[in-house]
């Protein structure tokens, strides 16, 4: 959201944009839940995930808490269910046993919450109070719903049974993309203090000096990853960190999640219930941090740090300014990035030349979340806002930061500054990676 406001007309335009964003999120939520019967909605498809009917009512409950009770100052719609849908009170594995709303009740609940929220929106002055300045709380709730929509998409990927989701294939490659881009040493401005819907962990903007580095122009592809497997990548402990090797052994990892090999030795990838032959130019997806790290070591490189990733994505060396996205400040369109569940898989490398950075780094936004080598830490000057449970309680934990969003991420919940984090063993998320390296003497001058 780039909109600024100064008068009533602008506030009305902002209200219209907010309503549109909320409606878009809800359409996605319903598309992900209306395609399954009640038994499947209530089932737990993986111990890592909630039943989809929990996500659905939790979306409504967060919306009620923040927008009806807090922003609107109104009475509770369902004050009796807060505890059931508090993500910190019940681990995902325990959620199927809770006395949850059934699918019809959950749909009715989220619908009545939304009706009231639109009324709150129409009556709220969108500035003068930090919680609603620029529509922030509404944007936070729209992003929350979109984040759960991506989580629910991951649940769909873990679900077994006949396919229920369909989408057109992503665009084909338009240009050849290979090699790496050198980013000379220097300072850039990381994070943001001005993006009205940026979340607390993206703030504040602050200067960071980044030593020179090289970063791959594209994410690592299935074809490249296959070469790592063929070269014994999963059998060579020297390529793995000690902790990564222990996990690889205990979990029995031999390939990315959802890859299967047929009797003829051909690799297939199962996506949302449909097996398809592996596409060699498609970015690899469903790898954990430890796999990414082992691949990097095999390739003689390393994962980028979070600051390197963001500098590659946002710093324009021509103007020496930091932009919102690799291509500039405009919101992502269909030509720039594979986002928003428009396609249910990553696009081949070279499919989004209009989304490349001015230095020629492609597909940083969309397609696959990219693992970085960095832990999840607050930026200097961080302030928890509006609640500590969004970011603050996760800082310093056993997480690695992922950047850039995936095909499952909505543009509303994806910016050049957006920070995602997860445990290094997780791979049910739409995670891939690209490689970086230090500069050699004489490079980057
Ligand atoms: Fe949530």
Tab-separated table of C-alpha atoms and ligand atoms in Angstrom:
chain	number	residue	atom	x	y	z
A	1	UNK	CA	0.000	0.000	0.000
A	2	UNK	CA	1.539	3.272	-1.086
A	3	UNK	CA	-1.470	5.482	-0.523
A	4	UNK	CA	-1.074	8.641	1.517
A	5	UNK	CA	-4.050	10.622	2.711
A	6	UNK	CA	-4.705	14.221	3.579
A	7	UNK	CA	-8.446	14.724	3.306
A	8	UNK	CA	-11.785	12.941	3.442
A	9	UNK	CA	-11.722	11.968	-0.217
A	10	UNK	CA	-8.392	10.200	0.245
A	11	UNK	CA	-9.677	8.445	3.347
A	12	UNK	CA	-12.643	7.193	1.357
A	13	UNK	CA	-10.289	5.890	-1.305
A	14	UNK	CA	-8.230	4.149	1.373
A	15	UNK	CA	-11.396	2.621	2.854
A	16	UNK	CA	-12.303	1.343	-0.604
A	17	UNK	CA	-8.852	-0.202	-1.019
A	18	UNK	CA	-9.034	-1.817	2.403
A	19	UNK	CA	-12.477	-3.293	1.668
A	20	UNK	CA	-11.137	-4.672	-1.619
A	21	UNK	CA	-8.122	-6.255	0.062
A	22	UNK	CA	-10.300	-7.823	2.782
A	23	UNK	CA	-12.706	-9.145	0.153
A	24	UNK	CA	-9.835	-10.633	-1.866
A	25	UNK	CA	-8.483	-12.425	1.195
A	26	UNK	CA	-11.912	-13.818	2.010
A	27	UNK	CA	-12.438	-15.097	-1.530
A	28	UNK	CA	-9.178	-17.017	-1.209
A	29	UNK	CA	-10.089	-18.372	2.244
A	30	UNK	CA	-13.419	-19.636	0.961
A	31	UNK	CA	-11.875	-21.145	-2.181
A	32	UNK	CA	-9.503	-23.127	0.047
A	33	UNK	CA	-12.268	-24.371	2.353
A	34	UNK	CA	-15.382	-24.694	0.148
A	35	UNK	CA	-13.671	-27.362	-1.994
A	36	UNK	CA	-13.591	-29.917	0.845
A	37	UNK	CA	-16.381	-31.687	2.690
A	38	UNK	CA	-16.963	-31.228	6.413
A	39	UNK	CA	-15.031	-34.356	7.395
A	40	UNK	CA	-11.945	-33.192	5.489
A	41	UNK	CA	-12.225	-29.687	6.946
A	42	UNK	CA	-12.293	-31.094	10.474
A	43	UNK	CA	-9.528	-33.666	9.853
A	44	UNK	CA	-5.892	-33.098	10.662
A	45	UNK	CA	-3.962	-33.739	7.449
A	46	UNK	CA	-0.582	-33.453	9.155
A	47	UNK	CA	0.578	-33.106	12.752
A	48	UNK	CA	2.296	-29.910	11.642
A	49	UNK	CA	-0.945	-28.263	10.616
A	50	UNK	CA	-4.269	-27.269	12.132
A	51	UNK	CA	-7.550	-28.678	10.848
A	52	UNK	CA	-8.655	-26.231	8.136
A	53	UNK	CA	-11.811	-25.459	10.101
A	54	UNK	CA	-9.611	-24.178	12.951
A	55	UNK	CA	-7.803	-21.779	10.577
A	56	UNK	CA	-11.144	-20.567	9.266
A	57	UNK	CA	-12.642	-19.613	12.637
A	58	UNK	CA	-9.263	-18.359	13.918
A	59	UNK	CA	-9.185	-15.888	10.999
A	60	UNK	CA	-12.598	-14.593	12.109
A	61	UNK	CA	-11.606	-14.514	15.773
A	62	UNK	CA	-8.481	-12.399	15.165
A	63	UNK	CA	-10.542	-10.086	12.976
A	64	UNK	CA	-13.140	-9.748	15.727
A	65	UNK	CA	-10.550	-9.119	18.461
A	66	UNK	CA	-8.652	-6.415	16.596
A	67	UNK	CA	-11.205	-4.704	14.410
A	68	UNK	CA	-14.543	-5.059	16.215
A	69	UNK	CA	-13.469	-4.957	19.845
A	70	UNK	CA	-10.216	-2.973	19.718
A	71	UNK	CA	-10.597	-0.541	16.792
A	72	UNK	CA	-14.409	-0.403	16.881
A	73	UNK	CA	-14.717	-0.454	20.682
A	74	UNK	CA	-17.747	-2.709	20.287
A	75	UNK	CA	-19.106	-5.729	22.139
A	76	UNK	CA	-17.843	-9.228	21.411
A	77	UNK	CA	-19.545	-11.278	18.686
A	78	UNK	CA	-18.392	-14.544	20.295
A	79	UNK	CA	-16.549	-13.806	23.523
A	80	UNK	CA	-16.816	-17.478	24.469
A	81	UNK	CA	-14.448	-18.859	21.824
A	82	UNK	CA	-11.346	-16.667	22.175
A	83	UNK	CA	-9.469	-19.327	24.093
A	84	UNK	CA	-10.136	-22.057	21.502
A	85	UNK	CA	-8.685	-19.982	18.693
A	86	UNK	CA	-5.713	-18.535	20.552
A	87	UNK	CA	-2.705	-19.959	18.695
A	88	UNK	CA	-0.555	-19.693	21.828
A	89	UNK	CA	-2.940	-21.713	24.012
A	90	UNK	CA	-3.166	-24.876	21.902
A	91	UNK	CA	-0.415	-26.526	19.844
A	92	UNK	CA	-1.457	-27.426	16.310
A	93	UNK	CA	-1.314	-31.123	17.105
A	94	UNK	CA	-3.929	-30.688	19.862
A	95	UNK	CA	-6.408	-28.615	17.879
A	96	UNK	CA	-8.528	-31.438	16.372
A	97	UNK	CA	-9.579	-32.498	19.880
A	98	UNK	CA	-10.937	-29.063	20.800
A	99	UNK	CA	-14.692	-28.373	20.772
A	100	UNK	CA	-14.319	-26.281	17.606
A	101	UNK	CA	-17.101	-24.623	15.650
A	102	UNK	CA	-18.197	-26.974	12.884
A	103	UNK	CA	-17.724	-25.825	9.274
A	104	UNK	CA	-21.212	-24.307	8.930
A	105	UNK	CA	-20.857	-22.466	12.252
A	106	UNK	CA	-17.360	-21.281	11.320
A	107	UNK	CA	-18.568	-19.929	7.963
A	108	UNK	CA	-21.472	-18.156	9.636
A	109	UNK	CA	-19.137	-16.709	12.263
A	110	UNK	CA	-16.543	-15.303	9.852
A	111	UNK	CA	-19.352	-13.879	7.702
A	112	UNK	CA	-21.026	-12.000	10.544
A	113	UNK	CA	-17.677	-10.721	11.829
A	114	UNK	CA	-16.883	-9.395	8.353
A	115	UNK	CA	-20.230	-7.633	8.019
A	116	UNK	CA	-19.606	-5.781	11.237
A	117	UNK	CA	-15.984	-5.018	10.332
A	118	UNK	CA	-17.097	-3.287	7.138
A	119	UNK	CA	-19.379	-1.146	9.260
A	120	UNK	CA	-16.502	-0.345	11.642
A	121	UNK	CA	-14.347	0.547	8.630
A	122	UNK	CA	-16.967	2.961	7.304
A	123	UNK	CA	-17.051	4.766	10.652
A	124	UNK	CA	-13.359	4.792	11.572
A	125	UNK	CA	-11.163	7.812	10.992
A	126	UNK	CA	-8.027	6.294	9.530
A	127	UNK	CA	-5.590	8.526	11.259
A	128	UNK	CA	-4.699	10.201	14.488
A	129	UNK	CA	-4.213	6.846	16.239
A	130	UNK	CA	-1.182	4.656	15.484
A	131	UNK	CA	-3.302	1.479	15.403
A	132	UNK	CA	-5.369	2.722	12.455
A	133	UNK	CA	-2.958	5.213	10.875
A	134	UNK	CA	-2.995	4.524	7.139
A	135	UNK	CA	-5.438	1.677	7.799
A	136	UNK	CA	-2.750	-0.303	9.645
A	137	UNK	CA	-4.941	-2.583	11.820
A	138	UNK	CA	-7.129	-3.422	8.825
A	139	UNK	CA	-4.006	-4.140	6.768
A	140	UNK	CA	-2.588	-6.269	9.575
A	141	UNK	CA	-5.780	-8.357	9.648
A	142	UNK	CA	-5.876	-8.693	5.839
A	143	UNK	CA	-2.253	-9.888	5.948
A	144	UNK	CA	-3.078	-12.254	8.797
A	145	UNK	CA	-5.834	-13.830	6.718
A	146	UNK	CA	-3.573	-14.063	3.661
A	147	UNK	CA	-0.830	-15.663	5.783
A	148	UNK	CA	-3.323	-18.268	6.962
A	149	UNK	CA	-4.400	-18.763	3.358
A	150	UNK	CA	-0.811	-19.699	2.553
A	151	UNK	CA	-0.722	-21.994	5.589
A	152	UNK	CA	-3.969	-23.588	4.429
A	153	UNK	CA	-2.478	-24.052	0.973
A	154	UNK	CA	0.401	-25.921	2.630
A	155	UNK	CA	-2.190	-28.073	4.409
A	156	UNK	CA	-3.721	-28.847	1.010
A	157	UNK	CA	-0.279	-29.924	-0.217
A	158	UNK	CA	0.054	-32.312	2.758
A	159	UNK	CA	-3.433	-33.700	2.315
A	160	UNK	CA	-3.733	-37.046	0.543
A	161	UNK	CA	-6.616	-37.926	-1.756
A	162	UNK	CA	-7.874	-36.700	-5.092
A	163	UNK	CA	-6.897	-33.211	-6.232
A	164	UNK	CA	-9.410	-30.467	-5.440
A	165	UNK	CA	-7.440	-27.337	-6.345
A	166	UNK	CA	-6.673	-26.216	-9.885
A	167	UNK	CA	-4.997	-23.172	-11.424
A	168	UNK	CA	-3.512	-22.287	-14.809
A	169	UNK	CA	0.191	-23.083	-15.241
A	170	UNK	CA	2.672	-20.267	-14.567
A	171	UNK	CA	4.149	-18.391	-17.545
A	172	UNK	CA	7.023	-19.999	-19.455
A	173	UNK	CA	10.560	-18.607	-19.399
A	174	UNK	CA	10.920	-15.473	-21.519
A	175	UNK	CA	14.647	-14.913	-21.064
A	176	UNK	CA	17.700	-17.004	-20.224
A	177	UNK	CA	18.913	-16.278	-16.705
A	178	UNK	CA	22.196	-17.642	-15.476
A	179	UNK	CA	25.263	-16.752	-13.477
A	180	UNK	CA	25.547	-14.328	-10.639
A	181	UNK	CA	25.407	-10.615	-9.939
A	182	UNK	CA	28.121	-8.813	-8.009
A	183	UNK	CA	26.966	-6.377	-5.350
A	184	UNK	CA	29.890	-4.143	-4.330
A	185	UNK	CA	30.523	-3.323	-0.668
A	186	UNK	CA	28.569	-0.408	0.727
A	187	UNK	CA	25.783	0.854	2.881
A	188	UNK	CA	22.094	0.564	2.099
A	189	UNK	CA	18.899	1.287	4.002
A	190	UNK	CA	17.360	-1.955	5.301
A	191	UNK	CA	13.798	-2.230	6.611
A	192	UNK	CA	11.175	0.505	6.450
A	193	UNK	CA	9.750	3.271	8.583
A	194	UNK	CA	7.240	4.502	6.010
A	195	UNK	CA	5.395	1.535	4.469
A	196	UNK	CA	2.012	1.961	6.201
A	197	UNK	CA	1.231	-1.763	6.405
A	198	UNK	CA	4.731	-3.001	7.237
A	199	UNK	CA	4.716	-5.121	10.390
A	200	UNK	CA	6.774	-4.351	13.458
A	201	UNK	CA	9.700	-6.670	12.618
A	202	UNK	CA	10.303	-4.851	9.294
A	203	UNK	CA	10.845	-1.583	11.183
A	204	UNK	CA	12.603	0.771	11.502
A	205	UNK	CA	14.588	1.666	8.381
A	206	UNK	CA	18.264	1.633	9.317
A	207	UNK	CA	21.583	1.825	7.478
A	208	UNK	CA	23.538	-1.424	7.111
A	209	UNK	CA	27.026	-1.744	5.673
A	210	UNK	CA	27.168	-4.928	3.598
A	211	UNK	CA	30.564	-6.240	2.451
A	212	UNK	CA	30.749	-7.004	-1.275
A	213	UNK	CA	29.170	-10.300	-2.318
A	214	UNK	CA	27.961	-12.209	-5.355
A	215	UNK	CA	24.429	-13.578	-5.522
A	216	UNK	CA	22.904	-15.950	-8.048
A	217	UNK	CA	20.651	-14.314	-10.617
A	218	UNK	CA	18.077	-17.095	-10.067
A	219	UNK	CA	16.977	-19.523	-7.377
A	220	UNK	CA	18.386	-23.067	-7.448
A	221	UNK	CA	16.317	-25.205	-9.823
A	222	UNK	CA	15.074	-28.794	-9.718
A	223	UNK	CA	17.596	-29.699	-12.418
A	224	UNK	CA	20.478	-28.296	-10.401
A	225	UNK	CA	19.214	-29.963	-7.252
A	226	UNK	CA	19.000	-33.302	-9.061
A	227	UNK	CA	22.713	-33.021	-9.848
A	228	UNK	CA	23.370	-32.632	-6.109
A	229	UNK	CA	21.353	-35.794	-5.403
A	230	UNK	CA	23.074	-37.684	-8.237
A	231	UNK	CA	26.458	-36.664	-6.834
A	232	UNK	CA	25.605	-38.289	-3.499
A	233	UNK	CA	24.609	-35.053	-1.781
A	234	UNK	CA	22.431	-36.878	0.732
A	235	UNK	CA	25.124	-39.462	1.525
A	236	UNK	CA	28.077	-37.173	2.206
A	237	UNK	CA	28.176	-35.924	5.814
A	238	UNK	CA	31.011	-33.522	5.002
A	239	UNK	CA	28.557	-31.391	3.001
A	240	UNK	CA	26.186	-31.011	5.951
A	241	UNK	CA	26.477	-29.147	9.230
A	242	UNK	CA	26.649	-31.593	12.175
A	243	UNK	CA	23.114	-30.681	13.179
A	244	UNK	CA	21.909	-30.847	9.580
A	245	UNK	CA	23.437	-34.301	9.101
A	246	UNK	CA	21.833	-35.543	12.312
A	247	UNK	CA	18.467	-34.325	11.073
A	248	UNK	CA	19.017	-35.752	7.584
A	249	UNK	CA	19.771	-39.150	9.173
A	250	UNK	CA	16.956	-39.166	11.743
A	251	UNK	CA	14.332	-37.924	9.273
A	252	UNK	CA	15.631	-40.185	6.485
A	253	UNK	CA	15.838	-37.340	3.965
A	254	UNK	CA	16.786	-38.425	0.430
A	255	UNK	CA	15.184	-35.723	-1.733
A	256	UNK	CA	12.931	-32.663	-1.359
A	257	UNK	CA	9.555	-33.357	0.211
A	258	UNK	CA	6.920	-34.605	-2.247
A	259	UNK	CA	9.491	-35.922	-4.730
A	260	UNK	CA	8.963	-39.542	-5.802
A	261	UNK	CA	11.052	-41.765	-8.029
A	262	UNK	CA	9.376	-44.310	-10.322
A	263	UNK	CA	10.662	-47.773	-11.298
A	264	UNK	CA	12.442	-46.341	-14.327
A	265	UNK	CA	14.375	-43.923	-12.098
A	266	UNK	CA	12.463	-40.832	-13.229
A	267	UNK	CA	11.701	-38.221	-10.559
A	268	UNK	CA	8.188	-36.871	-10.152
A	269	UNK	CA	6.850	-34.138	-7.931
A	270	UNK	CA	3.434	-34.440	-6.311
A	271	UNK	CA	1.698	-31.068	-6.066
A	272	UNK	CA	-1.767	-30.773	-4.499
A	273	UNK	CA	-2.551	-34.393	-5.247
A	274	UNK	CA	-1.282	-34.447	-8.830
A	275	UNK	CA	2.047	-36.075	-9.743
A	276	UNK	CA	3.948	-34.273	-12.509
A	277	UNK	CA	7.360	-35.013	-14.024
A	278	UNK	CA	10.028	-32.818	-12.465
A	279	UNK	CA	10.523	-29.590	-14.423
A	280	UNK	CA	14.266	-28.974	-14.523
A	281	UNK	CA	14.104	-25.158	-14.840
A	282	UNK	CA	11.601	-24.705	-12.036
A	283	UNK	CA	12.980	-23.465	-8.682
A	284	UNK	CA	13.253	-26.312	-6.186
A	285	UNK	CA	10.615	-26.138	-3.455
A	286	UNK	CA	9.951	-27.964	-0.154
A	287	UNK	CA	13.523	-28.112	1.054
A	288	UNK	CA	14.536	-27.389	4.633
A	289	UNK	CA	17.312	-25.018	5.690
A	290	UNK	CA	19.712	-27.915	6.289
A	291	UNK	CA	19.218	-29.213	2.744
A	292	UNK	CA	19.771	-25.720	1.345
A	293	UNK	CA	22.932	-25.397	3.410
A	294	UNK	CA	24.269	-28.787	2.234
A	295	UNK	CA	23.564	-27.937	-1.396
A	296	UNK	CA	25.384	-24.620	-0.995
A	297	UNK	CA	28.402	-26.370	0.444
A	298	UNK	CA	28.360	-28.876	-2.439
A	299	UNK	CA	28.240	-25.973	-4.917
A	300	UNK	CA	31.164	-24.227	-3.181
A	301	UNK	CA	28.988	-21.304	-2.147
A	302	UNK	CA	26.761	-20.341	0.793
A	303	UNK	CA	23.306	-18.985	1.526
A	304	UNK	CA	22.947	-15.195	1.515
A	305	UNK	CA	22.535	-13.375	4.796
A	306	UNK	CA	19.238	-11.613	5.264
A	307	UNK	CA	20.918	-8.215	4.700
A	308	UNK	CA	22.516	-9.469	1.471
A	309	UNK	CA	19.166	-10.770	0.241
A	310	UNK	CA	17.416	-7.489	0.980
A	311	UNK	CA	20.193	-5.421	-0.570
A	312	UNK	CA	20.021	-7.537	-3.743
A	313	UNK	CA	16.246	-7.101	-3.773
A	314	UNK	CA	15.929	-3.403	-2.943
A	315	UNK	CA	19.130	-1.440	-3.493
A	316	UNK	CA	19.361	0.293	-6.858
A	317	UNK	CA	23.039	0.952	-7.580
A	318	UNK	CA	22.166	3.494	-10.315
A	319	UNK	CA	20.381	5.862	-7.970
A	320	UNK	CA	21.870	4.514	-4.719
A	321	UNK	CA	18.391	4.343	-3.220
A	322	UNK	CA	16.415	1.548	-1.575
A	323	UNK	CA	13.181	0.586	-3.329
A	324	UNK	CA	10.138	-1.341	-2.119
A	325	UNK	CA	10.606	-4.130	-4.648
A	326	UNK	CA	13.354	-5.226	-7.048
A	327	UNK	CA	11.583	-3.457	-9.958
A	328	UNK	CA	10.726	-0.229	-8.124
A	329	UNK	CA	8.051	1.019	-5.770
A	330	UNK	CA	4.883	-0.147	-7.587
A	331	UNK	CA	2.859	-3.009	-6.108
A	332	UNK	CA	3.498	-6.408	-7.776
A	333	UNK	CA	1.449	-7.130	-10.899
A	334	UNK	CA	1.067	-10.342	-12.863
A	335	UNK	CA	4.130	-9.472	-15.001
A	336	UNK	CA	6.466	-8.945	-12.040
A	337	UNK	CA	6.044	-11.957	-9.794
A	338	UNK	CA	4.370	-15.314	-9.267
A	339	UNK	CA	2.312	-14.465	-6.188
A	340	UNK	CA	-1.223	-14.831	-4.885
A	341	UNK	CA	-1.975	-18.494	-5.654
A	342	UNK	CA	-2.673	-17.539	-9.275
A	343	UNK	CA	-0.494	-20.530	-10.180
A	344	UNK	CA	-0.007	-23.439	-7.841
A	345	UNK	CA	3.686	-23.968	-8.524
A	346	UNK	CA	6.871	-21.959	-9.039
A	347	UNK	CA	7.480	-20.585	-12.535
A	348	UNK	CA	10.544	-21.590	-14.530
A	349	UNK	CA	13.593	-19.394	-14.131
A	350	UNK	CA	13.337	-16.515	-16.634
A	351	UNK	CA	9.536	-16.233	-16.516
A	352	UNK	CA	9.453	-12.794	-14.881
A	353	UNK	CA	11.997	-10.479	-16.551
A	354	UNK	CA	9.828	-7.469	-15.604
A	355	UNK	CA	10.334	-8.381	-11.947
A	356	UNK	CA	14.138	-8.424	-12.041
A	357	UNK	CA	16.231	-5.962	-10.025
A	358	UNK	CA	18.082	-3.253	-11.913
A	359	UNK	CA	21.277	-5.265	-11.365
A	360	UNK	CA	19.693	-8.337	-12.983
A	361	UNK	CA	18.654	-10.582	-10.082
A	362	UNK	CA	15.478	-12.455	-11.019
A	363	UNK	CA	12.492	-13.889	-9.155
A	364	UNK	CA	13.434	-12.589	-5.728
A	365	UNK	CA	9.744	-11.949	-5.082
A	366	UNK	CA	7.291	-14.832	-5.498
A	367	UNK	CA	7.805	-18.425	-6.661
A	368	UNK	CA	9.547	-19.778	-3.543
A	369	UNK	CA	10.443	-18.429	-0.104
A	370	UNK	CA	14.228	-18.219	0.030
A	371	UNK	CA	16.151	-19.441	3.059
A	372	UNK	CA	18.793	-17.056	4.345
A	373	UNK	CA	21.607	-17.892	6.744
A	374	UNK	CA	20.329	-15.389	9.312
A	375	UNK	CA	18.485	-16.031	12.546
A	376	UNK	CA	15.375	-13.989	13.360
A	377	UNK	CA	16.491	-10.918	15.302
A	378	UNK	CA	15.058	-7.446	15.918
A	379	UNK	CA	16.396	-4.499	13.950
A	380	UNK	CA	18.108	-1.744	15.943
A	381	UNK	CA	15.351	0.459	17.383
A	382	UNK	CA	12.677	-2.280	17.151
A	383	UNK	CA	9.454	-1.665	19.050
A	384	UNK	CA	6.802	-4.392	19.422
A	385	UNK	CA	3.594	-3.151	17.810
A	386	UNK	CA	0.738	-3.696	18.291
A	387	UNK	CA	1.401	-6.875	20.267
A	388	UNK	CA	4.497	-8.797	21.368
A	389	UNK	CA	3.226	-12.148	20.085
A	390	UNK	CA	3.605	-11.214	16.430
A	391	UNK	CA	7.426	-10.989	16.413
A	392	UNK	CA	8.978	-10.206	19.761
A	393	UNK	CA	8.469	-13.613	21.361
A	394	UNK	CA	10.166	-15.333	18.378
A	395	UNK	CA	13.377	-13.275	18.283
A	396	UNK	CA	16.468	-15.277	19.135
A	397	UNK	CA	14.647	-18.609	18.815
A	398	UNK	CA	15.683	-21.576	16.679
A	399	UNK	CA	14.603	-19.979	13.407
A	400	UNK	CA	16.060	-18.948	10.083
A	401	UNK	CA	14.691	-16.043	8.109
A	402	UNK	CA	13.066	-16.657	4.728
A	403	UNK	CA	12.503	-13.863	2.238
A	404	UNK	CA	10.594	-12.962	-0.882
A	405	UNK	CA	7.291	-14.855	-0.669
A	406	UNK	CA	6.121	-17.803	-2.726
A	407	UNK	CA	3.461	-18.558	-5.323
A	408	UNK	CA	1.201	-19.107	-2.293
A	409	UNK	CA	1.814	-15.634	-0.803
A	410	UNK	CA	-0.518	-12.765	-1.574
A	411	UNK	CA	1.001	-9.438	-2.690
A	412	UNK	CA	-0.686	-7.843	0.346
A	413	UNK	CA	1.549	-9.937	2.594
A	414	UNK	CA	4.748	-9.619	0.568
A	415	UNK	CA	7.186	-6.719	0.336
A	416	UNK	CA	10.907	-6.308	-0.209
A	417	UNK	CA	11.101	-5.786	3.551
A	418	UNK	CA	8.789	-8.660	4.591
A	419	UNK	CA	10.403	-11.164	6.981
A	420	UNK	CA	9.255	-14.742	7.419
A	421	UNK	CA	10.910	-17.212	9.783
A	422	UNK	CA	10.712	-20.910	10.502
A	423	UNK	CA	12.559	-23.780	12.132
A	424	UNK	CA	15.503	-25.023	10.059
A	425	UNK	CA	13.944	-28.510	9.680
A	426	UNK	CA	10.660	-27.263	8.222
A	427	UNK	CA	9.897	-27.979	4.575
A	428	UNK	CA	6.135	-28.256	4.263
A	429	UNK	CA	6.316	-24.492	3.560
A	430	UNK	CA	6.951	-23.335	-0.023
A	431	UNK	CA	10.662	-22.946	0.603
A	432	UNK	CA	13.597	-22.884	-1.788
A	433	UNK	CA	16.824	-20.902	-1.897
A	434	UNK	CA	19.453	-19.153	-3.970
A	435	UNK	CA	23.193	-19.057	-3.441
A	436	UNK	CA	25.664	-16.316	-2.644
A	437	UNK	CA	29.403	-16.110	-2.041
A	438	UNK	CA	32.090	-13.753	-0.780
A	439	UNK	CA	33.988	-11.785	-3.405
A	440	UNK	CA	37.454	-12.860	-4.423
A	441	UNK	CA	40.335	-10.368	-4.305
A	442	UNK	CA	39.912	-7.796	-7.057
A	443	UNK	CA	36.204	-8.526	-7.669
A	444	UNK	CA	33.594	-5.830	-7.202
A	445	UNK	CA	35.856	-2.827	-7.614
B	1	LIG	FE1	-2.941	-16.588	13.194
